[in-house]
Short mmCIF file of C-alpha atoms and ligand atoms in Angstrom, two decimals:
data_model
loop_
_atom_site.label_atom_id
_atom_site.label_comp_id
_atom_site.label_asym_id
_atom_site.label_seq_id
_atom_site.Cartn_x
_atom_site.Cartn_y
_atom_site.Cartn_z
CA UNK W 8 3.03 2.95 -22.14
CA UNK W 9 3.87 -0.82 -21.37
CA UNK W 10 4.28 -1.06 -17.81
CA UNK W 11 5.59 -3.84 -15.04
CA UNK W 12 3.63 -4.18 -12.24
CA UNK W 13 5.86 -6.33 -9.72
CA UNK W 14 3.30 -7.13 -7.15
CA UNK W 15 0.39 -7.08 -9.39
CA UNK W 16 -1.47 -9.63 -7.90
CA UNK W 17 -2.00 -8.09 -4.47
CA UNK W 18 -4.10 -5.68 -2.97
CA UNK W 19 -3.13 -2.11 -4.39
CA UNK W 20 -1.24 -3.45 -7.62
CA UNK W 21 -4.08 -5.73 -8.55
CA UNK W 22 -6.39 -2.10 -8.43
CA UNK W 23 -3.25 0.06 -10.28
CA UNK W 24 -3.85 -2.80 -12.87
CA UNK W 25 -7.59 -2.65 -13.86
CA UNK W 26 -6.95 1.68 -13.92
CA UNK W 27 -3.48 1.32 -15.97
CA UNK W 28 -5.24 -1.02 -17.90
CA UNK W 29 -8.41 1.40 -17.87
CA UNK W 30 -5.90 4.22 -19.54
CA UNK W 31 -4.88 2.44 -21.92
CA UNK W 32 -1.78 1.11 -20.80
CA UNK W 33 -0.16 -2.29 -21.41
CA UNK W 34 0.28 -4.06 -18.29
CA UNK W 35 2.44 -7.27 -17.63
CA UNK W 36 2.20 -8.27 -13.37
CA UNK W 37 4.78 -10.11 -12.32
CA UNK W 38 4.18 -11.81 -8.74
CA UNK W 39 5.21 -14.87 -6.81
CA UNK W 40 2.15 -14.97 -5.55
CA UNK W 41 2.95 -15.21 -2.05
CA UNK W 42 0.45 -13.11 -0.50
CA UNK W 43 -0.91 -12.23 -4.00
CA UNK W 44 -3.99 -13.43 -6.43
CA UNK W 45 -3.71 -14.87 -9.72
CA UNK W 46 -7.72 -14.52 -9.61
CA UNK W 47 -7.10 -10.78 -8.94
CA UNK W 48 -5.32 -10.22 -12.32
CA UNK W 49 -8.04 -9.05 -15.16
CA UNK W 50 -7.39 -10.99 -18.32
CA UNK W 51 -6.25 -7.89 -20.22
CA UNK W 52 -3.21 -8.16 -18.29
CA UNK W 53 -0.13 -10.76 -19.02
CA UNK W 54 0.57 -12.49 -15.71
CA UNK W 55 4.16 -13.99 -15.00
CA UNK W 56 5.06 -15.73 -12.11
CA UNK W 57 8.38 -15.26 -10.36
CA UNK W 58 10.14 -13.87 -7.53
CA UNK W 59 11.47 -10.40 -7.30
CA UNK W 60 14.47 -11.64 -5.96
CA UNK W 61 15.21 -13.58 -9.24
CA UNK W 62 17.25 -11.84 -10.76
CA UNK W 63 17.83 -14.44 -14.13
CA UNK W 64 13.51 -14.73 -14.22
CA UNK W 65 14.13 -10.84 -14.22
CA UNK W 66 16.46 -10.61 -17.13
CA UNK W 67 14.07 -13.41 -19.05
CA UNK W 68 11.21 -10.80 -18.56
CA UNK W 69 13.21 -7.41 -19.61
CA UNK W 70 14.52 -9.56 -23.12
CA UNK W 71 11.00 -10.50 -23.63
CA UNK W 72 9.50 -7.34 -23.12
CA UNK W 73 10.51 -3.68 -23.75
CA UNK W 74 8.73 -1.58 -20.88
CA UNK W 75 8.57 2.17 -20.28
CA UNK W 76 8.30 1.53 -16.44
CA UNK W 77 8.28 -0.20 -13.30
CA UNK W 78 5.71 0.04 -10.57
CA UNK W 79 7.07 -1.81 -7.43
CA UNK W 80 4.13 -3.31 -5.04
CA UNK W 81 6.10 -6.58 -3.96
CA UNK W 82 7.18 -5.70 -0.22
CA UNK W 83 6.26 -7.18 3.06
CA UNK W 84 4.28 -4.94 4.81
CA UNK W 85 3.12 -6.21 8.15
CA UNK W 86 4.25 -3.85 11.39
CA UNK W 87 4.19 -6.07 13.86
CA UNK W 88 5.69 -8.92 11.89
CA UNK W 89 8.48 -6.54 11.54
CA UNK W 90 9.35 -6.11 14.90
CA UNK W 91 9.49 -10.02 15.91
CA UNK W 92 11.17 -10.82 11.70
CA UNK W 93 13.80 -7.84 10.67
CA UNK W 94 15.29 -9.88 8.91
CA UNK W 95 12.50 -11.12 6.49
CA UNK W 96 11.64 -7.31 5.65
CA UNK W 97 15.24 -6.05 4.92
CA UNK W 98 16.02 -9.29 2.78
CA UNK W 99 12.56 -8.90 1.16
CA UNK W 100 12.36 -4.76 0.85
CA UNK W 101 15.68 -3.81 0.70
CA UNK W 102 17.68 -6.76 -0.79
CA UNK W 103 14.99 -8.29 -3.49
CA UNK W 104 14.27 -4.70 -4.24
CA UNK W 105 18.03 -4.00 -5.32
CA UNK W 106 17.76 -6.56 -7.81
CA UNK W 107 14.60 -4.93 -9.28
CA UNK W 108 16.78 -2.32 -9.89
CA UNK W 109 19.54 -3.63 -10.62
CA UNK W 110 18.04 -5.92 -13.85
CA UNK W 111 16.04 -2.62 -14.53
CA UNK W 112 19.13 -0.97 -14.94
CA UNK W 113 20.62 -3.80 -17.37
CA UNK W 114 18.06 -3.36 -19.56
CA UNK W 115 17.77 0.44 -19.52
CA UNK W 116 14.78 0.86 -18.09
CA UNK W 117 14.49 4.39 -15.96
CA UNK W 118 11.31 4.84 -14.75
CA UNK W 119 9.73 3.32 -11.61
CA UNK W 120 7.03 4.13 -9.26
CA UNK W 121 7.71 2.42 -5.49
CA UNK W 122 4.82 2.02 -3.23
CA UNK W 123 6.60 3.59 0.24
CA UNK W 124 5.00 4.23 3.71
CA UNK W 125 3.85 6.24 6.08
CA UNK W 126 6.12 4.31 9.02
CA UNK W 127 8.83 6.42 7.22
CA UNK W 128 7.95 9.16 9.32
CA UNK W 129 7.68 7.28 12.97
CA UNK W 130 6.70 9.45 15.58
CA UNK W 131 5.92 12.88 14.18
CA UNK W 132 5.06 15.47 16.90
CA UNK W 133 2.96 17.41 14.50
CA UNK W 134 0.11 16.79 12.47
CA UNK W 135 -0.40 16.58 9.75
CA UNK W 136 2.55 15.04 7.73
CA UNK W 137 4.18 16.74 5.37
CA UNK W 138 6.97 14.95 3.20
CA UNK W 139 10.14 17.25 4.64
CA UNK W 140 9.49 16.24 8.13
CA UNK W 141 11.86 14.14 10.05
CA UNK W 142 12.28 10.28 8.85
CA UNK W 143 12.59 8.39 12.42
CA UNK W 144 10.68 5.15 11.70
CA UNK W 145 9.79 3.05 15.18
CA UNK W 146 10.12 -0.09 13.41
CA UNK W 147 11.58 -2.39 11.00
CA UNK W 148 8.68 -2.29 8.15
CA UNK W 149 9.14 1.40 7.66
CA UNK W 150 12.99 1.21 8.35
CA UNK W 151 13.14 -0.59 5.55
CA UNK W 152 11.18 1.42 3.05
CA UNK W 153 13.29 4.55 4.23
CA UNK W 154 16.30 2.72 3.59
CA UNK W 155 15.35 1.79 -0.23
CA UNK W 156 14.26 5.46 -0.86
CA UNK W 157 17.34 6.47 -0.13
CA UNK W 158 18.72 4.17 -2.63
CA UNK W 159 16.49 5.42 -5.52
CA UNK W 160 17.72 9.12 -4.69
CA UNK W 161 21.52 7.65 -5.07
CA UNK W 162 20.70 5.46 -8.04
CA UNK W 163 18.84 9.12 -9.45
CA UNK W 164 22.23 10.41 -9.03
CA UNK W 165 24.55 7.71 -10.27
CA UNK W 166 22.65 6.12 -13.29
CA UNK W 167 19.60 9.16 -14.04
CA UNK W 168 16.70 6.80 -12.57
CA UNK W 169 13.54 8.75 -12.76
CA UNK W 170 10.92 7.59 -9.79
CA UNK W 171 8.01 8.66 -8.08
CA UNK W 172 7.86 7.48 -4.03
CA UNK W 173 4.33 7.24 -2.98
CA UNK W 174 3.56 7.27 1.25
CA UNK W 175 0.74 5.40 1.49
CA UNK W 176 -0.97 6.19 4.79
CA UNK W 177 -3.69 3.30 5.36
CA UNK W 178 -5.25 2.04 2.25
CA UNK W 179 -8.74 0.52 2.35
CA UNK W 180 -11.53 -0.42 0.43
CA UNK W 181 -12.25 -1.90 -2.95
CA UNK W 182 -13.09 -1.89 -6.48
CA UNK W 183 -16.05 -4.14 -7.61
CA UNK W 184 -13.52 -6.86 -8.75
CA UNK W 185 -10.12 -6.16 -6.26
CA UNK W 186 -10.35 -6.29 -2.45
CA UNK W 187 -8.57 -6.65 0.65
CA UNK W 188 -7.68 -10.80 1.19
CA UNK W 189 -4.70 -10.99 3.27
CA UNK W 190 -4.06 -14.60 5.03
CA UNK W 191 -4.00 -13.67 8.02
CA UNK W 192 -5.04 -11.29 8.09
CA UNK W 193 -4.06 -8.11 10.13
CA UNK W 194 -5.56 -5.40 8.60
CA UNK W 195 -8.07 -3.21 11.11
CA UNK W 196 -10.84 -2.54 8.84
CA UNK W 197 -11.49 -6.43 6.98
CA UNK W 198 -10.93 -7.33 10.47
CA UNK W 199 -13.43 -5.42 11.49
CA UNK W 200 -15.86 -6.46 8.59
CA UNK W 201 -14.88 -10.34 9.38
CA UNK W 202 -16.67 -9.71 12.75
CA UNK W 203 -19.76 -8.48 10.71
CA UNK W 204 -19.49 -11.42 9.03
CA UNK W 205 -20.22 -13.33 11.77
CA UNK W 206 -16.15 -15.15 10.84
CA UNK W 207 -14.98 -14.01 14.62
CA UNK W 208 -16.91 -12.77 17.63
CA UNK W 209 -15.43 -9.51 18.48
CA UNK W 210 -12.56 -6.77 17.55
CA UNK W 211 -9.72 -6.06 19.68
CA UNK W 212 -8.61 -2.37 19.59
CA UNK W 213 -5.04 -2.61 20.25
CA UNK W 214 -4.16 0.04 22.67
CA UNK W 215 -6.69 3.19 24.41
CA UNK W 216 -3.94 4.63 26.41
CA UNK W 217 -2.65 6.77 23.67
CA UNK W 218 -2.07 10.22 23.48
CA UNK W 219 -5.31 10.77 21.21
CA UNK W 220 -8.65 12.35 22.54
CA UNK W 221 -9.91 8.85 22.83
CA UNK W 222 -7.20 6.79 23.62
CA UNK W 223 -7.46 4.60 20.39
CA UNK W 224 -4.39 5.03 17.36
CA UNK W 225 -5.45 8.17 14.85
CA UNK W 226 -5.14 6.90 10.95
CA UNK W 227 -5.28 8.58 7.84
CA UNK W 228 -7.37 5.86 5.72
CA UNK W 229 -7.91 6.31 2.14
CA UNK W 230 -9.42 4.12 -0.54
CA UNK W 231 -7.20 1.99 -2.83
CA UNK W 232 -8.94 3.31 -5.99
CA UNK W 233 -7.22 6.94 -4.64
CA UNK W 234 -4.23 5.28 -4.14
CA UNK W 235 -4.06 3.65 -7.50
CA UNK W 236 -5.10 6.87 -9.42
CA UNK W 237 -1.90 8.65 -8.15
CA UNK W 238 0.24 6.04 -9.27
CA UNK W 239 -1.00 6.32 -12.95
CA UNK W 240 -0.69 9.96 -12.55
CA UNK W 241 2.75 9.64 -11.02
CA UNK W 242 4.32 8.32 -14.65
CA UNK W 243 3.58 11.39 -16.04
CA UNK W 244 6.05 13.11 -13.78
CA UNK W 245 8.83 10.61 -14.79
CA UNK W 246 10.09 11.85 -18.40
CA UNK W 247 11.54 15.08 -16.69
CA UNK W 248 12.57 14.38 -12.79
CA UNK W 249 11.54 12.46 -9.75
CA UNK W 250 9.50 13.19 -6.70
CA UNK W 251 8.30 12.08 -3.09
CA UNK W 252 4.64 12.12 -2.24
CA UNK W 253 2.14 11.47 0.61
CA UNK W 254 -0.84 10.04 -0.35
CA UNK W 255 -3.40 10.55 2.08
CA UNK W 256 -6.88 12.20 2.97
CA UNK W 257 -5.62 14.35 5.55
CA UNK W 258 -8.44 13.54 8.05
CA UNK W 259 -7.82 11.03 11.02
CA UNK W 260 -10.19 8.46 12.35
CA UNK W 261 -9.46 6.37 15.46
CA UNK W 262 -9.63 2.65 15.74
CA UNK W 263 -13.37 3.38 17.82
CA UNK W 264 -14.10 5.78 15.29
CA UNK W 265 -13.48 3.25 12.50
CA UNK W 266 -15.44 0.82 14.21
CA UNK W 267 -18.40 3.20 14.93
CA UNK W 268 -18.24 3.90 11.22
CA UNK W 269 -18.93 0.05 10.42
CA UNK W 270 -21.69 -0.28 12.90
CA UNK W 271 -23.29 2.17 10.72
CA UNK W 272 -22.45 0.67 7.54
CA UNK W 273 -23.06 -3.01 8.38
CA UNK W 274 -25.84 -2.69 10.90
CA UNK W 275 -23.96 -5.33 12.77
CA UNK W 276 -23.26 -4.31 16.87
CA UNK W 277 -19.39 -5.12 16.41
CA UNK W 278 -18.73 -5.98 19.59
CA UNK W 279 -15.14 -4.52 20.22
CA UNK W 280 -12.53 -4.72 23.14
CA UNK W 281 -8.95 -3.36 24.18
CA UNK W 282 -6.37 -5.31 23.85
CA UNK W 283 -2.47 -4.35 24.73
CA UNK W 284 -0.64 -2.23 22.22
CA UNK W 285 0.78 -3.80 19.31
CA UNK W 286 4.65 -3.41 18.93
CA UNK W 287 5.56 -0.35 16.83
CA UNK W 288 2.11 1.32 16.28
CA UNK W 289 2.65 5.23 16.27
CA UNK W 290 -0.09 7.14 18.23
CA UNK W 291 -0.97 9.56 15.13
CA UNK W 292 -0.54 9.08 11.39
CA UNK W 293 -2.26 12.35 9.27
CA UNK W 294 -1.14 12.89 5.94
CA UNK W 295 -0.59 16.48 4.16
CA UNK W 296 -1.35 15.29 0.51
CA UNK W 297 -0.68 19.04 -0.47
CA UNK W 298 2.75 18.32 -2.42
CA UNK W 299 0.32 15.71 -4.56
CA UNK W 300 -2.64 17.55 -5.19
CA UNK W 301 -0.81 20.50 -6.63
CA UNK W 302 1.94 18.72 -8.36
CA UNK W 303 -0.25 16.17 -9.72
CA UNK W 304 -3.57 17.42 -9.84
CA UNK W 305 -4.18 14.04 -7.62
CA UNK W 306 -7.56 14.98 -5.28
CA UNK W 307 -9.26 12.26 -3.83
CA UNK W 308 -12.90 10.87 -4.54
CA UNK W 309 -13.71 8.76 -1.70
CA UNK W 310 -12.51 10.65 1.20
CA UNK W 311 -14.96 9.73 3.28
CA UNK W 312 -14.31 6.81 5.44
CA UNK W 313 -17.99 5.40 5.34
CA UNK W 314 -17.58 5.25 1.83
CA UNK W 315 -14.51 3.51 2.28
CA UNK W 316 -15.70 0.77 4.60
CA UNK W 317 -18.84 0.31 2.65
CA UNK W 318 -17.18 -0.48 -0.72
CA UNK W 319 -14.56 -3.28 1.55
CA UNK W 320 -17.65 -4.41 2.92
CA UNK W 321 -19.35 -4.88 -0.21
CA UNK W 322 -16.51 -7.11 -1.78
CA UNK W 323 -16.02 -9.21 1.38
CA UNK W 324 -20.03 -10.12 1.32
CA UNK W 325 -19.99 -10.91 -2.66
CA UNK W 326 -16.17 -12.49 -1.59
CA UNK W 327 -17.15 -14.34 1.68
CA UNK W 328 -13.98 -16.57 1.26
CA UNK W 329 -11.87 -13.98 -0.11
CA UNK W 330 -10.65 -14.62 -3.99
CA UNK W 331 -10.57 -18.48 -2.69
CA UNK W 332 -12.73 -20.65 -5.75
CA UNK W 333 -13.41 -16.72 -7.31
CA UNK W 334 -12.65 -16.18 -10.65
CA UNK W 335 -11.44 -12.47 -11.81
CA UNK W 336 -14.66 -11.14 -13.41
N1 UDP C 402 -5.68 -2.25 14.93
C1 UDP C 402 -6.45 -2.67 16.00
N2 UDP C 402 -6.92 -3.96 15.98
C2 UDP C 402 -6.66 -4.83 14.97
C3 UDP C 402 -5.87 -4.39 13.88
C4 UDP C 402 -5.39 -3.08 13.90
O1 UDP C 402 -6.71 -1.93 16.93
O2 UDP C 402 -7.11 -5.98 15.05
C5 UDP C 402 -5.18 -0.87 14.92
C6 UDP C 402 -3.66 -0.77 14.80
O3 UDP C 402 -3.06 -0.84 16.07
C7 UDP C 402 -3.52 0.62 14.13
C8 UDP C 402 -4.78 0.74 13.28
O4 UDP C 402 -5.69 -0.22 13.79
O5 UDP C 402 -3.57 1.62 15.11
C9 UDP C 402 -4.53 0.42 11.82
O6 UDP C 402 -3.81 -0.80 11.75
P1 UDP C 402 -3.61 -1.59 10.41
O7 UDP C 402 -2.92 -2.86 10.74
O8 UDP C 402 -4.92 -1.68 9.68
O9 UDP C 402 -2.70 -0.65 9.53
P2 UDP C 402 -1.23 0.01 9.82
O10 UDP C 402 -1.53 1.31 10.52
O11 UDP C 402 -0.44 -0.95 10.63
O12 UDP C 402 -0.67 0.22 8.47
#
């Protein structure tokens, strides 16, 4: 299939490319580069800059190319940026989104695969998540990811758009040539590694007073190459109907835990300390990844989170300055 990656240039696209690419697929990534990396798009790829908000760069792109799909990676995804900046995430996820859809729709395109969230689901009461369970997100980020699902399940109806909705839960890791380079970055676990790395002296674990056995925020973390193999899966679903998935390992570790877990895998002490919660952090996120295992045949094969932290860590160390003066290799 020839596919457009919007987004392709950051974290999980730039890994969906090298295994699309790895099947066989055409890929063309499209990315203002932003918070993407031209260096993190593998020369088998065509790269086109431009904004998904563009809608006349869009058109360009559809009359140039004829593609059997869309995967959308190209949304703001910070929490706590949400909170303090609504207005960035609905213009960028909602708004620029529309137009994605809206130019895919003049050129008759009807598949598309939409990276979604687990802040969909706010604050469940039970764990873990399963897809059906009440949508009540506790802040803007994952407001506005519910809000454009619901859009593709109208658009579905109106104009026959097939796509496949993917809840991430918290991706991590790496591939030998993608990582995690946010700037800044927020992320817990290259946070974490940046200690390691000796680029700030300790961690601060936002929050123990939670309702969790030890206090620290419960995560479902799972490693990009995971996430990325259930997105090439997911166009397979897309000739015949649509569908909602969690993608997740189903096993929570704490902020401590994750820490603990990098101790072991760096050898570094990590010196960590609480800090005050961060605005719109649920106390649990657990994925059920049931509806995706036996729909897709999607199982994961790095569930476990030293794994996970040991392939990030690798990157960052051969990627001390993130893909800064790095060439895609
Ligand atoms: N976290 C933390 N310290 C940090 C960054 C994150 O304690 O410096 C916590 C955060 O509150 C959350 C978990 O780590 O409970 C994962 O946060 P991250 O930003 O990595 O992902 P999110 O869950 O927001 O998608």
């Amino acid at each position: 299939m020839k596919i457009l990656v919007v987004g392709g240039a950051g974290y999980i696209g730039s890994v969906t490319v090298e295994q699309l690419l790895a099947a066989g697929h055409q890929v063309v990534v499209y990315d203002n580069l932003l918070k993407g990396h031209r260096e993190s798009v593998p020369e088998a790829a065509t790269f086109v800059e431009g904004d998904m908000g563009d809608a006349a760069a869009l058109d360009k792109l559809f009359g140039q190319h004829t593609f059997d799909a869309v995967m959308h990676f190209a949304a703001l995804s910070l929490v706590g940026e949400s909170v303090t900046q609504p207005d960035k995430y609905f213009k960028n996820n909602v708004s620029n989104g529309l137009v994605l859809l809206d130019a895919m729709g003049r050129a008759g395109i009807k598949k598309f695969v939409f990276s979604s969230t687990a802040a969909v689901y706010g604050e469940p009461t039970e764990w873990p998540i399963h897809e059906d369970f009440p949508h009540n997100p506790t802040n803007p980020y994952g407001e506005s990811k519910l809000a454009f699902e619901k859009v593709l399940k109208w658009y579905e109806n109106a104009y026959g758009l097939r796509y496949a909705t993917l809840r991430y839960f918290n991706a991590a890791g790496a591939t030998g040539c993608c990582g995690e380079d946010h700037d800044p970055e927020t992320h817990l676990i290259p946070l974490i590694l940046q200690v390691a790395q000796g680029k700030r002296d300790a961690i601060s674990m936002f929050g123990d007073d939670y309702p969790t056995p030890d206090g620290t925020c419960v995560r479902d973390y799972i490693h990009v190459v995971d996430l990325a193999d259930a997105h090439v899966r997911a166009l397979s679903i897309l000739g015949e109907r649509s569908g909602t998935f969690n993608l997740g390992n189903g096993t929570g570790f704490s902020v401590k835990q994750v820490v603990e877990a990098a101790r072991k895998v760096t050898g570094h002490p990590i010196p960590a300390k609480v800090a005050p919660r961060r605005a719109g952090d649920p106390a649990v996120l657990v994925a059920s990844s049931a509806r995706i295992r036996e729909q897709l045949g999607w199982e994961p094969k790095y569930p476990d989170v030293e794994t996970i932290i040991a392939d990030a860590w690798r990157w960052h160390q051969a990627h001390p300055q993130g893909y800064h003066a790095s060439a895609h290799v």
